[in-house]
C-alpha atoms as a PDB file:
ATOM      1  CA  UNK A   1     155.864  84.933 102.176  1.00  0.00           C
ATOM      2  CA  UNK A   2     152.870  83.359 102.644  1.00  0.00           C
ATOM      3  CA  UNK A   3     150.786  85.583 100.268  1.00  0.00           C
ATOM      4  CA  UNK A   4     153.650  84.992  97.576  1.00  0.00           C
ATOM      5  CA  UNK A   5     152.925  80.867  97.741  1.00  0.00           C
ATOM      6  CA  UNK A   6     148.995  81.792  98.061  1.00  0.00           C
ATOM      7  CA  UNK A   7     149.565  84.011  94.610  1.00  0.00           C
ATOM      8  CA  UNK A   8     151.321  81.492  92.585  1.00  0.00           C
ATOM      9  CA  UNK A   9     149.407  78.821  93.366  1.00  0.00           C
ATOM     10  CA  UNK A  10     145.870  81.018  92.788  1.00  0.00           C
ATOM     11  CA  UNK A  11     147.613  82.045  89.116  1.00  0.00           C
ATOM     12  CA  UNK A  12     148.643  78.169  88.539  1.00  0.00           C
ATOM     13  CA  UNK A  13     144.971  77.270  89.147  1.00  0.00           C
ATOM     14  CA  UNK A  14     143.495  79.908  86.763  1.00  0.00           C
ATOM     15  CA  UNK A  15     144.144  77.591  83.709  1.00  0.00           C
ATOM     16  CA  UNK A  16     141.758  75.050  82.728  1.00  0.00           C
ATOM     17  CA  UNK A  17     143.744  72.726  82.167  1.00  0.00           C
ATOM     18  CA  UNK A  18     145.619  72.538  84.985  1.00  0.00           C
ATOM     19  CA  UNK A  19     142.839  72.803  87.451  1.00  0.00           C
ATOM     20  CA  UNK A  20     141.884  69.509  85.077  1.00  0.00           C
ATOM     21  CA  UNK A  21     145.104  67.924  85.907  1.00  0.00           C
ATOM     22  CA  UNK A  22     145.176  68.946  90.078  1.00  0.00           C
ATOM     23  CA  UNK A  23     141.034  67.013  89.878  1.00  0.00           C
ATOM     24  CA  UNK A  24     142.928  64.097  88.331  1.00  0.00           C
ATOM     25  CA  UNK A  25     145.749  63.994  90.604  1.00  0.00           C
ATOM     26  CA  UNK A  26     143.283  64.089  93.557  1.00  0.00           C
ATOM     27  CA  UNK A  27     141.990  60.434  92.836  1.00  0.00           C
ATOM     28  CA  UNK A  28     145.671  59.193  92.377  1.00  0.00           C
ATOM     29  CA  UNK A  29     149.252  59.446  91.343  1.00  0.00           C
ATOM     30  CA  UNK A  30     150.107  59.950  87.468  1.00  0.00           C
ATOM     31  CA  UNK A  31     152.103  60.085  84.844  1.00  0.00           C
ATOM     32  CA  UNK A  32     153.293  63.014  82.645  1.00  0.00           C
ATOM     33  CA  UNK A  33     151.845  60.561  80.030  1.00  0.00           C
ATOM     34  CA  UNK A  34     148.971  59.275  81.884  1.00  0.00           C
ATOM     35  CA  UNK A  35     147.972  63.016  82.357  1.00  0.00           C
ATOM     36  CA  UNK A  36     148.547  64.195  78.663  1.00  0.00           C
ATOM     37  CA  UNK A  37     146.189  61.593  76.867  1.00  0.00           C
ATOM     38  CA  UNK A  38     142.980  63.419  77.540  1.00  0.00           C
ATOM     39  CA  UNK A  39     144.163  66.521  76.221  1.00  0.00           C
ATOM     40  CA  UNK A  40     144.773  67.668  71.849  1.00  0.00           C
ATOM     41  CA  UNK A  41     147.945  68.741  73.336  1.00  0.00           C
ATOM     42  CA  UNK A  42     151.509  67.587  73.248  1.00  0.00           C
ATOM     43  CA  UNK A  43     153.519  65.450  76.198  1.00  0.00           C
ATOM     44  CA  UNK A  44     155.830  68.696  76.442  1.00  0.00           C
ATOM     45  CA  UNK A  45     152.874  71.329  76.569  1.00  0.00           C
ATOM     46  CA  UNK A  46     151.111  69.265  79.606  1.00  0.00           C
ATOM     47  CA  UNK A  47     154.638  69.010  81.192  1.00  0.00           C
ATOM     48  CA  UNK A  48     154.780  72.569  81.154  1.00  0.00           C
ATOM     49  CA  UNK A  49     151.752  72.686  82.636  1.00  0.00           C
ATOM     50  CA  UNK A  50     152.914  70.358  85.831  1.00  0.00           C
ATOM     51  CA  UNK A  51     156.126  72.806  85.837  1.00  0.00           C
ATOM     52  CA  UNK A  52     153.551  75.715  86.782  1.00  0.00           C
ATOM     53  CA  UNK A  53     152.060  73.130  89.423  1.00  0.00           C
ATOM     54  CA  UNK A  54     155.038  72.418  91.199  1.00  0.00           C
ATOM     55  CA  UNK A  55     156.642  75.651  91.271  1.00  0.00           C
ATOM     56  CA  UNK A  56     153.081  76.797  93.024  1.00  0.00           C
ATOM     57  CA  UNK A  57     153.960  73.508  95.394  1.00  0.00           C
ATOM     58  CA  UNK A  58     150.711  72.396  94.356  1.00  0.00           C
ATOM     59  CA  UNK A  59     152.484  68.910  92.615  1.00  0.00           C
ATOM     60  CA  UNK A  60     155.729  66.933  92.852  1.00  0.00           C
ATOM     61  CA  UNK A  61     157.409  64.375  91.283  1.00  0.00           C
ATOM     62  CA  UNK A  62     158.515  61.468  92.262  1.00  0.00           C
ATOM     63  CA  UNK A  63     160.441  58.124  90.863  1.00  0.00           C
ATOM     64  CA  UNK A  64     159.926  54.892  90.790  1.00  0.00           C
ATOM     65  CA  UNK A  65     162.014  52.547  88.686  1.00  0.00           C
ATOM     66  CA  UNK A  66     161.268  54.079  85.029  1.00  0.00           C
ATOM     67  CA  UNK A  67     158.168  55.519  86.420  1.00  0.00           C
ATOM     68  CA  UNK A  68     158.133  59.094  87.625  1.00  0.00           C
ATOM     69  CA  UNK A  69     154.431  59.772  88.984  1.00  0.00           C
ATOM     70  CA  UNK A  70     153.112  63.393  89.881  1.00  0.00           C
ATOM     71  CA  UNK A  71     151.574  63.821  93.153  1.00  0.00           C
ATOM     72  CA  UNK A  72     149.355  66.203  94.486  1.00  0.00           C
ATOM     73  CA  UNK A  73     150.446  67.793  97.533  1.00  0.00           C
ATOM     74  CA  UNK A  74     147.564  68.397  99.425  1.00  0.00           C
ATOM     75  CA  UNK A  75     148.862  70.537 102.284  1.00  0.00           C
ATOM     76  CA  UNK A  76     149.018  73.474  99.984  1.00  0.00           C
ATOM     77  CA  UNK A  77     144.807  73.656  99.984  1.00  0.00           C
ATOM     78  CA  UNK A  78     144.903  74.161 103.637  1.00  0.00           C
ATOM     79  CA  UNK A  79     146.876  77.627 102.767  1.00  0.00           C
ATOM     80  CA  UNK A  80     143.817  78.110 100.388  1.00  0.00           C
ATOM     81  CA  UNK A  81     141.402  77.174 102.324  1.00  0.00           C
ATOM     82  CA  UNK A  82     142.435  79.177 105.791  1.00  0.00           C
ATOM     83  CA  UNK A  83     142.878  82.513 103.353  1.00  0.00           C
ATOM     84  CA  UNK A  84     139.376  81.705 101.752  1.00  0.00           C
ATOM     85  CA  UNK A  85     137.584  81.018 105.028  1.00  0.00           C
ATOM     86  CA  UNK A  86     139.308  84.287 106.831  1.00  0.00           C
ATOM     87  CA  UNK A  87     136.894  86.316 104.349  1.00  0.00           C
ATOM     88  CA  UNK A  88     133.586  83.596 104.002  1.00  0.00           C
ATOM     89  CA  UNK A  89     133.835  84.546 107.995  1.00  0.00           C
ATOM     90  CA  UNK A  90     133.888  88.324 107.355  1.00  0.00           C
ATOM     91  CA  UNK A  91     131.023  87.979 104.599  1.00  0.00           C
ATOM     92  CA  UNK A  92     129.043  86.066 107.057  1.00  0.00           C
ATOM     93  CA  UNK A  93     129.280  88.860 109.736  1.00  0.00           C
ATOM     94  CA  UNK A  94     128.743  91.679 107.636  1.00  0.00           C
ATOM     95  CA  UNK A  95     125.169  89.361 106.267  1.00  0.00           C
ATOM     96  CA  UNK A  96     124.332  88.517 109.595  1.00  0.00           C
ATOM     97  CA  UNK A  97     124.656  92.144 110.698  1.00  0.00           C
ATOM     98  CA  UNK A  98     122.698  93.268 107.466  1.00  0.00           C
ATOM     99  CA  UNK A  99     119.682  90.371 108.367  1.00  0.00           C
ATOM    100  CA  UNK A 100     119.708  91.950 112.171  1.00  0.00           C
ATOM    101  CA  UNK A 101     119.075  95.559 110.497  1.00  0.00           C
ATOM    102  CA  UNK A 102     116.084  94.699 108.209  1.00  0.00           C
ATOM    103  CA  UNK A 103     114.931  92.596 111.090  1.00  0.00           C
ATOM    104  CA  UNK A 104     114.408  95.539 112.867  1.00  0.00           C
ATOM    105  CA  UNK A 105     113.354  97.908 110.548  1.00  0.00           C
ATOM    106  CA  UNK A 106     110.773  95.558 109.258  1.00  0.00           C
ATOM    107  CA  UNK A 107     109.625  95.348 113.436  1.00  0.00           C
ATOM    108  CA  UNK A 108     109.350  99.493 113.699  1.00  0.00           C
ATOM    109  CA  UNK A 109     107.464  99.294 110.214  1.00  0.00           C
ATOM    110  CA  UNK A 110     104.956  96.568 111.614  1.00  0.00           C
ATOM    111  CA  UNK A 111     104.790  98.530 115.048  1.00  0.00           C
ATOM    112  CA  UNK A 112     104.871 101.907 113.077  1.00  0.00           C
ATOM    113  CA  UNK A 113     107.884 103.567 115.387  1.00  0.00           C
ATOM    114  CA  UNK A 114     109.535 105.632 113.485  1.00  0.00           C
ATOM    115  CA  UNK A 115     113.076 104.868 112.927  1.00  0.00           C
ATOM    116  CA  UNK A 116     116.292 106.765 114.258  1.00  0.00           C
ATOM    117  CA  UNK A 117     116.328 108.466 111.203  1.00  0.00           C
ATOM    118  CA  UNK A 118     112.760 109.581 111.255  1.00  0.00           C
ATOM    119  CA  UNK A 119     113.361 111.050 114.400  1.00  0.00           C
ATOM    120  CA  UNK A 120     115.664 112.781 113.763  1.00  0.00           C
END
């Protein structure tokens, strides 16, 4: 289930423009006005583009009085962020046991031992 949410909210992110709108929504609540005037679009293209947002659970809607403000739910980076740092972890160990390797084959080069290879 959780790999579902991570997809649709990694394919809701790959548009510009709404990776434009989630940056806006991180300094504060807008509205589906508010959020269209930047863009040579219309009101109903950008509100599609908040449809893709929410259904990801990366935005919601709320009301208040006439207003209805989108929100950026910020508990769905931590999914991100857990999946992304499960594999920066991984790269790390696989560079750190890459760094350890040349370390010591540029020590047998300086000391002239022949590696395992080599003697083999």
């Amino acid at each position: 289930m959780a790999d579902d949410r991570l997809s649709l909210v990694f394919s809701a992110l790959a548009d510009p423009t709404r990776r434009d709108i989630v940056a806006r929504l991180a300094a504060g609540d807008a509205t589906v006005n508010e959020l269209a005037e930047p863009y040579d679009v219309t009101v109903q293209a950008v509100s599609k583009h908040i449809r893709v947002l929410e259904d990801a659970g990366l935005v919601s809607r709320s009301r208040d009085a006439q207003r209805r403000p989108c929100h950026l739910e910020a508990e769905v980076f931590d999914l991100m962020t857990k999946w992304i740092e499960c594999y920066r972890r991984e790269a790390e160990d696989r560079f750190r046991r890459l760094d350890a390797l040349l370390g010591q084959m540029g020590e047998q080069s300086a000391t002239g031992t022949p590696g395992k290879e080599a003697a083999s």
